[in-house]
PDB file of C-alpha atoms in Angstrom:
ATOM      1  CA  UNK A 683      22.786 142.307  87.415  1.00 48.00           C
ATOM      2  CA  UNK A 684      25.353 143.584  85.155  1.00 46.00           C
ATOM      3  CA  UNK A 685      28.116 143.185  87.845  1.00 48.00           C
ATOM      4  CA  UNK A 686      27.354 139.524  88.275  1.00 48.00           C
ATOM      5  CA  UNK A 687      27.360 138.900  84.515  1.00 44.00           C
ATOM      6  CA  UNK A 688      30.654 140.654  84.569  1.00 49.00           C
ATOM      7  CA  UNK A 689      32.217 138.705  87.279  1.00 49.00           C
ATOM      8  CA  UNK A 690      30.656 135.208  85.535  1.00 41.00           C
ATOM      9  CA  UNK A 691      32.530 136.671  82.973  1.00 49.00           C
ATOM     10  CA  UNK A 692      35.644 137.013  84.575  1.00 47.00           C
ATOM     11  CA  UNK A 693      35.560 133.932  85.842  1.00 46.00           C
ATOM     12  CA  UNK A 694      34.946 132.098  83.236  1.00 45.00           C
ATOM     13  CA  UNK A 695      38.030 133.205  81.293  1.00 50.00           C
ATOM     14  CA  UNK A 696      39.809 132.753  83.881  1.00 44.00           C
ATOM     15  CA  UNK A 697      38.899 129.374  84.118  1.00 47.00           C
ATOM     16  CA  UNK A 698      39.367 128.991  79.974  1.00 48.00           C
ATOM     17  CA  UNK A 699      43.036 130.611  80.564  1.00 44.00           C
ATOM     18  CA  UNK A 700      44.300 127.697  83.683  1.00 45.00           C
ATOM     19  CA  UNK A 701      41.930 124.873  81.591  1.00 46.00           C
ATOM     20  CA  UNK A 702      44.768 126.246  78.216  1.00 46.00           C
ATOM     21  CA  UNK A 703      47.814 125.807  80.437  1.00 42.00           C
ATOM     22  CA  UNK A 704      46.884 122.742  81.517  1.00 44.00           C
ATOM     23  CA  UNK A 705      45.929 121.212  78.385  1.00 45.00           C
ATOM     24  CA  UNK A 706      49.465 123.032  76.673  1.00 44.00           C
ATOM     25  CA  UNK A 707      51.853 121.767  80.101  1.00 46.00           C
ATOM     26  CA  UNK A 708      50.101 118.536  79.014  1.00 47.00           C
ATOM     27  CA  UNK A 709      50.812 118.571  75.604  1.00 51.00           C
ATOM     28  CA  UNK A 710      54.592 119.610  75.940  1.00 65.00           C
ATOM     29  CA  UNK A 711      55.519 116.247  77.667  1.00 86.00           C
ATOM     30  CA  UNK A 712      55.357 113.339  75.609  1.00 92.00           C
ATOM     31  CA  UNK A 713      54.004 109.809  76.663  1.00 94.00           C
ATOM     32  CA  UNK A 714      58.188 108.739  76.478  1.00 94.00           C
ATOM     33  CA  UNK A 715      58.843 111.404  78.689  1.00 96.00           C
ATOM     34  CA  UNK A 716      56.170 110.619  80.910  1.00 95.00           C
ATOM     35  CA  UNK A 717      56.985 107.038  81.179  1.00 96.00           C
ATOM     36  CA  UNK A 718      60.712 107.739  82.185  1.00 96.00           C
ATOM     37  CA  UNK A 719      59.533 110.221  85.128  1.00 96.00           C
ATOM     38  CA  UNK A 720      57.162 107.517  86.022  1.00 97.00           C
ATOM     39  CA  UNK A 721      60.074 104.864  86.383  1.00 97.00           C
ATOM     40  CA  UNK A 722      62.949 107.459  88.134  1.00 97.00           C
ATOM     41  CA  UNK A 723      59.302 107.390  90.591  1.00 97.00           C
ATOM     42  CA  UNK A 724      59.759 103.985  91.246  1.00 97.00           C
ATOM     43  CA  UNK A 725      62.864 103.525  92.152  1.00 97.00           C
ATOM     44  CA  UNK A 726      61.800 104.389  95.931  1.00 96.00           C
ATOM     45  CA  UNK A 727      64.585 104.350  98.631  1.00 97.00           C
ATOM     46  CA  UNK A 728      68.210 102.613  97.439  1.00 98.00           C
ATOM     47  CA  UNK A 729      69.442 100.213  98.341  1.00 97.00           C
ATOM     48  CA  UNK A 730      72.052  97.553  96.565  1.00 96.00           C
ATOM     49  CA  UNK A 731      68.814  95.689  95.111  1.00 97.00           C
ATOM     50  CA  UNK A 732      67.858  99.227  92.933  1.00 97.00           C
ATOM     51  CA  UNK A 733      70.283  97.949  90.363  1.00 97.00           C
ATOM     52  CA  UNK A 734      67.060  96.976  87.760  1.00 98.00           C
ATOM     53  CA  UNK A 735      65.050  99.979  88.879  1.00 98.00           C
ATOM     54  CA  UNK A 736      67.628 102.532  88.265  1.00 98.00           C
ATOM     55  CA  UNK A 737      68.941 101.036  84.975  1.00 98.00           C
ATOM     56  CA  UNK A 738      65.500 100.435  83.670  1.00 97.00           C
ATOM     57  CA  UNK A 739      65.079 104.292  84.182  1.00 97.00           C
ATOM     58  CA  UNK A 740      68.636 105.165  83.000  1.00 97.00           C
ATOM     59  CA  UNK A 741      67.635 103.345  79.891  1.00 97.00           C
ATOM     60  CA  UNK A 742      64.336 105.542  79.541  1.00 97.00           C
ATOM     61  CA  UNK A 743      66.002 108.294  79.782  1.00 96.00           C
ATOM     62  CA  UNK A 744      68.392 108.008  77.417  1.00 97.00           C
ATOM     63  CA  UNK A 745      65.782 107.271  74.648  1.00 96.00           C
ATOM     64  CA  UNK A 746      64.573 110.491  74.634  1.00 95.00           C
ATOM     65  CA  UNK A 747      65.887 113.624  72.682  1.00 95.00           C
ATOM     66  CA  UNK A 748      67.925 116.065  74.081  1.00 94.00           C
ATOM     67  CA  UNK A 749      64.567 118.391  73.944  1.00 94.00           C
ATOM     68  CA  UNK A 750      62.672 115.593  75.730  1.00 94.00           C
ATOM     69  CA  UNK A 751      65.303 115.618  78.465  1.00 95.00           C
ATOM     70  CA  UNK A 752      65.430 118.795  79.563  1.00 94.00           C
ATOM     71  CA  UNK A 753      61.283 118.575  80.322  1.00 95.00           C
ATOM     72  CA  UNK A 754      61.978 115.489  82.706  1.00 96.00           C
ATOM     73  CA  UNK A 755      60.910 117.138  85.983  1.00 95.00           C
ATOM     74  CA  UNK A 756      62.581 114.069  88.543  1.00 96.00           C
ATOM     75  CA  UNK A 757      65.566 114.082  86.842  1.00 97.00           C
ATOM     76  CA  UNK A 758      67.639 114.724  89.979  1.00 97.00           C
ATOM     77  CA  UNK A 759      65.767 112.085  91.700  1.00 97.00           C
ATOM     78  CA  UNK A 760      67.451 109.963  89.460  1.00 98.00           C
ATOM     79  CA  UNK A 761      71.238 111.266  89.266  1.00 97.00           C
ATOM     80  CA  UNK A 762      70.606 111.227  92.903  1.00 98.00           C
ATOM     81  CA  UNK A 763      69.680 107.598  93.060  1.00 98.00           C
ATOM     82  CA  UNK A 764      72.397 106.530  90.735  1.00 98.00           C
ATOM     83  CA  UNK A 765      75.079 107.949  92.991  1.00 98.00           C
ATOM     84  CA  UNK A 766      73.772 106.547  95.808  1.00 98.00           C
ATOM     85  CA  UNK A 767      73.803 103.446  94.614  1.00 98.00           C
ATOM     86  CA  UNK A 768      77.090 103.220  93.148  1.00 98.00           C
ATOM     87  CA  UNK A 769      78.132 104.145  97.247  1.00 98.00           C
ATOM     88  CA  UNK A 770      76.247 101.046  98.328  1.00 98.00           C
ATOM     89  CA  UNK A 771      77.593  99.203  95.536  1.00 98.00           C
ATOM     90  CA  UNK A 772      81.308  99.789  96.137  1.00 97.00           C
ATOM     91  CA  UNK A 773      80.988  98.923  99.783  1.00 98.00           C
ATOM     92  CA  UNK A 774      79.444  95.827  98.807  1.00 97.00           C
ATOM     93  CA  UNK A 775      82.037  95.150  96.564  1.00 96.00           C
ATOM     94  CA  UNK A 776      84.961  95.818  99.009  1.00 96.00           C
ATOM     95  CA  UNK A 777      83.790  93.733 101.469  1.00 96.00           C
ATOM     96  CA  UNK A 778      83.733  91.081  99.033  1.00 94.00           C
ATOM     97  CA  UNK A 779      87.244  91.631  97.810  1.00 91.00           C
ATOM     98  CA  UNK A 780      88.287  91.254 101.447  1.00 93.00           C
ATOM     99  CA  UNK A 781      86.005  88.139 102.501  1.00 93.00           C
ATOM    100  CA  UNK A 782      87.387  86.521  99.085  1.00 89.00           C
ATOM    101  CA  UNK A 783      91.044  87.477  99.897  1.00 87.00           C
ATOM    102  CA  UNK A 784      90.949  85.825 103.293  1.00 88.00           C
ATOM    103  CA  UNK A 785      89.994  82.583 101.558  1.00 83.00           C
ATOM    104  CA  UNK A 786      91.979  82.857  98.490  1.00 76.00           C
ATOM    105  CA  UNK A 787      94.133  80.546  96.577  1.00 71.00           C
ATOM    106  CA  UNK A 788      97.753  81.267  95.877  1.00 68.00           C
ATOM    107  CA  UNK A 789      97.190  81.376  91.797  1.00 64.00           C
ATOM    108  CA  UNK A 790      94.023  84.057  92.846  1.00 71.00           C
ATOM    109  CA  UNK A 791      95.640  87.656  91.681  1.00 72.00           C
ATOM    110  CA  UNK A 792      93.325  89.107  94.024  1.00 73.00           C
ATOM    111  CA  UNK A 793      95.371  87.823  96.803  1.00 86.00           C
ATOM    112  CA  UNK A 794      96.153  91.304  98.392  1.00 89.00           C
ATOM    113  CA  UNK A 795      96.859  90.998 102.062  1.00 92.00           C
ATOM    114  CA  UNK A 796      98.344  94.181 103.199  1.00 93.00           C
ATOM    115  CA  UNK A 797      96.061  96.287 100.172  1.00 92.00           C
ATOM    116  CA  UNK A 798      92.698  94.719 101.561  1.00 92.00           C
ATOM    117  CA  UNK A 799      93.449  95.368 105.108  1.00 94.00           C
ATOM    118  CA  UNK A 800      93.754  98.791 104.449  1.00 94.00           C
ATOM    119  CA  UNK A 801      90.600  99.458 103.621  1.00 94.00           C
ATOM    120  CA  UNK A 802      88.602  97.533 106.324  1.00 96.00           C
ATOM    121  CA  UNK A 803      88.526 100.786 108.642  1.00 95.00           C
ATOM    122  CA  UNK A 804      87.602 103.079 105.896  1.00 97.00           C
ATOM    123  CA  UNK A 805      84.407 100.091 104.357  1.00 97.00           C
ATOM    124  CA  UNK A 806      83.727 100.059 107.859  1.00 97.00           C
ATOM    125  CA  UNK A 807      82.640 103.987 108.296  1.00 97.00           C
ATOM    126  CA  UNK A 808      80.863 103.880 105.338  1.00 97.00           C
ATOM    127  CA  UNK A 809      79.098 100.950 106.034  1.00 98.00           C
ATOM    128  CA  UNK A 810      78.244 102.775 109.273  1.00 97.00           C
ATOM    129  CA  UNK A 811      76.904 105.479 107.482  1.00 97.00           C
ATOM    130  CA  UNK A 812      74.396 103.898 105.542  1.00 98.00           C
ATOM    131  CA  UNK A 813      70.745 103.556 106.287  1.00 97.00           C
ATOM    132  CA  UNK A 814      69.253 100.283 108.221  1.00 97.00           C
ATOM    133  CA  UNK A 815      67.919  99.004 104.674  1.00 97.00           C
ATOM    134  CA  UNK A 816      70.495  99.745 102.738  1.00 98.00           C
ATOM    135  CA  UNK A 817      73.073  98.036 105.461  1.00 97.00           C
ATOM    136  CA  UNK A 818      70.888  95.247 105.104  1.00 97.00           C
ATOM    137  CA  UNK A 819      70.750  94.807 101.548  1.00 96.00           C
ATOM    138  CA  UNK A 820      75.134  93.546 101.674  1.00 97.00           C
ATOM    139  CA  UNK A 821      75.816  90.742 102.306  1.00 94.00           C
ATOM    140  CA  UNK A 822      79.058  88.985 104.325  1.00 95.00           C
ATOM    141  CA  UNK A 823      79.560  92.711 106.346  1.00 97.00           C
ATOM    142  CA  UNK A 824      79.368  89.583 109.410  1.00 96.00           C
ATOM    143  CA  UNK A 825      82.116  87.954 107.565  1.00 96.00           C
ATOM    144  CA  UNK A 826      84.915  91.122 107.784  1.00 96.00           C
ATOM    145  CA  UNK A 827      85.917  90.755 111.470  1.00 96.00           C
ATOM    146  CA  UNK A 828      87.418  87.191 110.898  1.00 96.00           C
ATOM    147  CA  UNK A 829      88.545  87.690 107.283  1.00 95.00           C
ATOM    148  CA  UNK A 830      90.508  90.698 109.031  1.00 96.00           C
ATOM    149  CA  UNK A 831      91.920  88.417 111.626  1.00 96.00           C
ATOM    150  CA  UNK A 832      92.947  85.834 109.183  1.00 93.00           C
ATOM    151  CA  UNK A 833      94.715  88.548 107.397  1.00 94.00           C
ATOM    152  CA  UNK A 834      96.567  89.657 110.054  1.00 95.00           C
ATOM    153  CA  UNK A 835      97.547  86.031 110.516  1.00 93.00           C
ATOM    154  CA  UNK A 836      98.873  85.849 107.102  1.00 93.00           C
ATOM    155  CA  UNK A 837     101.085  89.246 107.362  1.00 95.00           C
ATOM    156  CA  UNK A 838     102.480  87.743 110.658  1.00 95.00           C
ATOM    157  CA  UNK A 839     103.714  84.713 109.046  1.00 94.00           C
ATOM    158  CA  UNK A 840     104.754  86.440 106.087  1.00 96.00           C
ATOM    159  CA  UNK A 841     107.472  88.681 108.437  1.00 97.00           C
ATOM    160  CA  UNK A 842     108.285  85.064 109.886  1.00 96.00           C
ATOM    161  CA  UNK A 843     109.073  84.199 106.755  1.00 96.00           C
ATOM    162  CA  UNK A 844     111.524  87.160 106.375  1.00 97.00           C
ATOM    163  CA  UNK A 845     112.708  86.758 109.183  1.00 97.00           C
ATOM    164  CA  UNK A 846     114.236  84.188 108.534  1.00 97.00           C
ATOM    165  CA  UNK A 847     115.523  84.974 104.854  1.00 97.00           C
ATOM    166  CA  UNK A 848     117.064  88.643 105.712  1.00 98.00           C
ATOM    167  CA  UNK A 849     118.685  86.726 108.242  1.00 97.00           C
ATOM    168  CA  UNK A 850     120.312  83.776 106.389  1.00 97.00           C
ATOM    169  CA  UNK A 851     121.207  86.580 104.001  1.00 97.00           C
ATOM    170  CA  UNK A 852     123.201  88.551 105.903  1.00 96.00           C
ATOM    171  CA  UNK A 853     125.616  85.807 106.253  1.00 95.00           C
ATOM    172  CA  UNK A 854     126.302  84.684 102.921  1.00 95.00           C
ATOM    173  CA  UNK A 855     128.934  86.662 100.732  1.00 92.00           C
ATOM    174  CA  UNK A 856     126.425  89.239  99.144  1.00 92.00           C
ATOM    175  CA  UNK A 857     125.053  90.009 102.772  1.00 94.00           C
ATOM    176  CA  UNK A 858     128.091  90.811 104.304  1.00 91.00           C
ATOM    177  CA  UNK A 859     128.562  94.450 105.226  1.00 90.00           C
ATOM    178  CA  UNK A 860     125.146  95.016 102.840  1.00 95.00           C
ATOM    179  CA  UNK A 861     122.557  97.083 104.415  1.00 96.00           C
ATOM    180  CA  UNK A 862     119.007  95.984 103.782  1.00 97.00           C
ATOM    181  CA  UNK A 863     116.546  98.758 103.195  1.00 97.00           C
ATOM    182  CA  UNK A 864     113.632  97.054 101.147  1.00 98.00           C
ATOM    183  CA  UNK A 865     111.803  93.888 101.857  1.00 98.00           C
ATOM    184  CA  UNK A 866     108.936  92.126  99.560  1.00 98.00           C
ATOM    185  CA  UNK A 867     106.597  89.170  99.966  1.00 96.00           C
ATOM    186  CA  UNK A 868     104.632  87.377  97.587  1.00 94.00           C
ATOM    187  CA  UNK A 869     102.394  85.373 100.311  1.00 92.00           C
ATOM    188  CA  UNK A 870     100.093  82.359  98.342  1.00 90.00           C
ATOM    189  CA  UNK A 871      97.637  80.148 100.433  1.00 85.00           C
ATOM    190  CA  UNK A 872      97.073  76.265  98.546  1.00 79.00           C
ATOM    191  CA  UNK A 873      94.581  75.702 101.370  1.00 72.00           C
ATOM    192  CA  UNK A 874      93.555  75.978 105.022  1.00 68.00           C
ATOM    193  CA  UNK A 875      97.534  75.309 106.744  1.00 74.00           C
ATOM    194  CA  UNK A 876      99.500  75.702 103.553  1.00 84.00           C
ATOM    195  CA  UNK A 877     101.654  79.105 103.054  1.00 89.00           C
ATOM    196  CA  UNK A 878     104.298  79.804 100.887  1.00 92.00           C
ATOM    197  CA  UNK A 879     106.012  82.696  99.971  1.00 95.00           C
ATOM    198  CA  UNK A 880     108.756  84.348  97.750  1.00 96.00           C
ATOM    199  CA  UNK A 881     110.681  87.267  98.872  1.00 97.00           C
ATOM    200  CA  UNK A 882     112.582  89.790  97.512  1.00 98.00           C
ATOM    201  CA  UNK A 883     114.734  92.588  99.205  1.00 97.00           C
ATOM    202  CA  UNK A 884     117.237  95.845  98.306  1.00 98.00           C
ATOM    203  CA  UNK A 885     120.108  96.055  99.729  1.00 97.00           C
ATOM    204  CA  UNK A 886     123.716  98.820  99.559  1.00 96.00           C
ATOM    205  CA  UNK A 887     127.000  97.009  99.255  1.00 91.00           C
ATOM    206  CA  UNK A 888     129.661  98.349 101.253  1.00 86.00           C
ATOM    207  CA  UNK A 889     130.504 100.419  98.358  1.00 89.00           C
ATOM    208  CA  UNK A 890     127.044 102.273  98.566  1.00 90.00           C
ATOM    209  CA  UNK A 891     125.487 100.579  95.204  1.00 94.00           C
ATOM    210  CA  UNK A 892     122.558  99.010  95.481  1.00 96.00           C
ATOM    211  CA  UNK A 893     121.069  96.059  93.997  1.00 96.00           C
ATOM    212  CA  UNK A 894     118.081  93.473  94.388  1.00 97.00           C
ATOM    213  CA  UNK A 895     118.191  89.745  95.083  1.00 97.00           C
ATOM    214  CA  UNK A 896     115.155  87.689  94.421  1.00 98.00           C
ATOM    215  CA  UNK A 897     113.945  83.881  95.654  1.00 97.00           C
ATOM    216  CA  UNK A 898     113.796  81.817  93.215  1.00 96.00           C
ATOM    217  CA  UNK A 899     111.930  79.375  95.144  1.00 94.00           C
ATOM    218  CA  UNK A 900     109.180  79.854  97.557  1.00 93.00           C
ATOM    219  CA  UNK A 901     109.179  78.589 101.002  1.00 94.00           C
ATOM    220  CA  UNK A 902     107.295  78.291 104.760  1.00 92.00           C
ATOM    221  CA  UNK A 903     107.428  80.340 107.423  1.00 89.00           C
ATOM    222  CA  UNK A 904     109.536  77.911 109.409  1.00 91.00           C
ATOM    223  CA  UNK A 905     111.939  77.457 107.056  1.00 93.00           C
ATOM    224  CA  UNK A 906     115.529  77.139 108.684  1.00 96.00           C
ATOM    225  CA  UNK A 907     118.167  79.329 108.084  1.00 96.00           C
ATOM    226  CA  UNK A 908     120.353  76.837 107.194  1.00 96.00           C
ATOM    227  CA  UNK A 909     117.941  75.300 104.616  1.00 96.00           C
ATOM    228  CA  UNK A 910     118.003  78.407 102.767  1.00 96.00           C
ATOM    229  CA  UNK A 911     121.595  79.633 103.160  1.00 95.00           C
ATOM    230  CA  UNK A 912     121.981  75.477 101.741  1.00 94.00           C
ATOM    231  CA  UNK A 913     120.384  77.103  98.666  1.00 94.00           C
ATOM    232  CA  UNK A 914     121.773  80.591  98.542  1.00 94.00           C
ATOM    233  CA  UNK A 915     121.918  80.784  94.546  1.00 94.00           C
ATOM    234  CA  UNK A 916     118.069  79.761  94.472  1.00 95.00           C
ATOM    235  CA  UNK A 917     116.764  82.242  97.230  1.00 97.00           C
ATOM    236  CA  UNK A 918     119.525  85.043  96.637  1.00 97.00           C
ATOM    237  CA  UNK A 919     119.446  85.145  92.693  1.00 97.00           C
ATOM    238  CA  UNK A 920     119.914  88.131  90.914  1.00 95.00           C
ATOM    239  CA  UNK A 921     116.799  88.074  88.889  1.00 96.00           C
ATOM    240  CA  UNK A 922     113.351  86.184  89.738  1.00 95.00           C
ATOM    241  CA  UNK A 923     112.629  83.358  87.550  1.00 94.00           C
ATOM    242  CA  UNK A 924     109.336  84.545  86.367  1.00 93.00           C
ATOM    243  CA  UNK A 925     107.580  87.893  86.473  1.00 92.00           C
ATOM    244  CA  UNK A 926     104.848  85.812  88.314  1.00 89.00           C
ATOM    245  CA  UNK A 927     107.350  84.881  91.113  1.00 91.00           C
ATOM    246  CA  UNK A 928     108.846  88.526  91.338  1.00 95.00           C
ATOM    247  CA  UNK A 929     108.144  89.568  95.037  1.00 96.00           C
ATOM    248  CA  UNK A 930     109.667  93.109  94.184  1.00 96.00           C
ATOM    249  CA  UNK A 931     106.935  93.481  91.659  1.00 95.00           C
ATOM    250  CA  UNK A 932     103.753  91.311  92.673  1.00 93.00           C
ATOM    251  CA  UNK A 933     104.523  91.794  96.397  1.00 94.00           C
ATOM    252  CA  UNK A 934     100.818  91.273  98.003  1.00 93.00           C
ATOM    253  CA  UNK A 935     102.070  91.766 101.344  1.00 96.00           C
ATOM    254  CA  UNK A 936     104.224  95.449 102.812  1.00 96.00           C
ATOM    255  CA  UNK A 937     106.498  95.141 104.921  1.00 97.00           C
ATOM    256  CA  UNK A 938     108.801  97.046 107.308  1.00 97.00           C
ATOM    257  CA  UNK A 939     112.491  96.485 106.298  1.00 97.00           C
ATOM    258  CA  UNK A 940     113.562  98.257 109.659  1.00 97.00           C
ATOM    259  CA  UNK A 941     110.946  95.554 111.800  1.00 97.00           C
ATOM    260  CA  UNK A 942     112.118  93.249 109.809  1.00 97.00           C
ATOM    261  CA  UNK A 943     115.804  93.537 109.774  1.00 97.00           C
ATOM    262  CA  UNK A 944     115.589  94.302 113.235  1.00 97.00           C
ATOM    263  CA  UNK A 945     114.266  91.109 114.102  1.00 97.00           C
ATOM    264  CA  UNK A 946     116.522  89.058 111.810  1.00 95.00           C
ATOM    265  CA  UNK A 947     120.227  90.519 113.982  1.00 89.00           C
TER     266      UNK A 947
END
């Protein structure tokens, strides 16, 4: 009799000892703290339409005191989500920049041929790499092969272009006996068939010194030689004549001087 009293006993202050963590674990997290571990919860999988659930949580978070902070036990979760996120996000975002450069207007500074075809390998891995979901939460990834294409259509016609005006340099009076070792193209679309561009190149005298010459004046890919030779002070000026129009400077398409000038002899 006395042994089962005395394992009753034991038992029940056992149970009194796990019944006082529980109420004290309970007690050391405040309803604030509760209700931010509650949102990071909800968050769920990521994908790019998280952006309210994770900055609703963010937000909670940041509320509470640095005490209150250390006891939030899904803060990870959180970080976590955030980062992925942002990953999502930026692809997103560069596909966009290259969708909206393929269809961009010449005054559009985010007109950056050669810069946004850089990256379309590089959005395309890690596009690849997200999950199904989160793939199909951005939009216009449909829309990259062709804005790549029309890209590539505007670099092409942009070495047209200087083609033809390394050429008609080299025989005027500053281009003869110059070596040309820099081209630059400012490439602006005004709508579906209209290009225009202003170039810029570097070239050494025969002395060895070397100096810049800058168009003044922007012109089509099919420009004649003759037209701009007709005009040499305009398209071979020593200074550009606005920052805007400085194709040394605001170049949105690179070029290969050594293509280039090889095409122009």
């Amino acid at each position: 009799m006395k042994k089962t009293v005395k394992t009753v006993g034991l038992f029940l202050s056992v149970l009194f000892v796990f019944s006082c963590v529980l109420l004290f674990a309970g007690c050391g997290k405040s309803e604030s703290i509760k209700t931010a571990e509650k949102l990071i919860d909800e968050i769920g999988d990521v994908s790019l339409d998280s952006a309210d659930a994770i900055q609703n949580a963010k937000e909670a978070f940041a509320k509470l005191s640095s005490e209150e902070k250390e006891k939030v036990g899904n803060y990870k979760k959180l970080t976590k989500a955030d980062e992925t996120y942002n990953g999502i996000k930026a692809v997103s975002d560069d596909i966009a920049a290259v969708v909206k450069a393929s269809v961009s207007s010449f005054s559009d500074d985010s007109f950056k041929v050669s810069e946004n075809l850089a990256k379309i390998n590089d959005i395309k891995e890690r596009y690849n790499g997200l999950k199904k979901y989160q793939q199909e939460s951005i939009k216009d990834f449909d829309k990259l092969d062709a804005a790549a294409e029309k890209l590539n259509g505007y670099v092409d016609n942009a070495k047209k272009a200087a083609v033809q005006y390394v050429k008609a340099f080299l025989q005027t009076e500053k281009g003869k006996n110059a070596t040309v070792t820099a081209v630059y193209c400012i490439k602006q679309i005004r709508n579906e068939t209209d290009e225009y561009h202003f170039m810029a190149l570097t070239y050494k005298g025969a002395d060895g010194s070397e100096h810049d010459v800058y168009s003044c004046a922007r012109f089509t890919p099919e420009v004649s030689v003759d037209a701009i030779k007709s005009h040499e002070d305009t398209f071979f000026a020593d200074k550009p004549a606005s920052e805007s129009g400085n194709a040394k400077t605001k170049g949105n398409v690179t070029l290969n001087a050594e293509e280039i000038v090889a095409a122009a002899k």
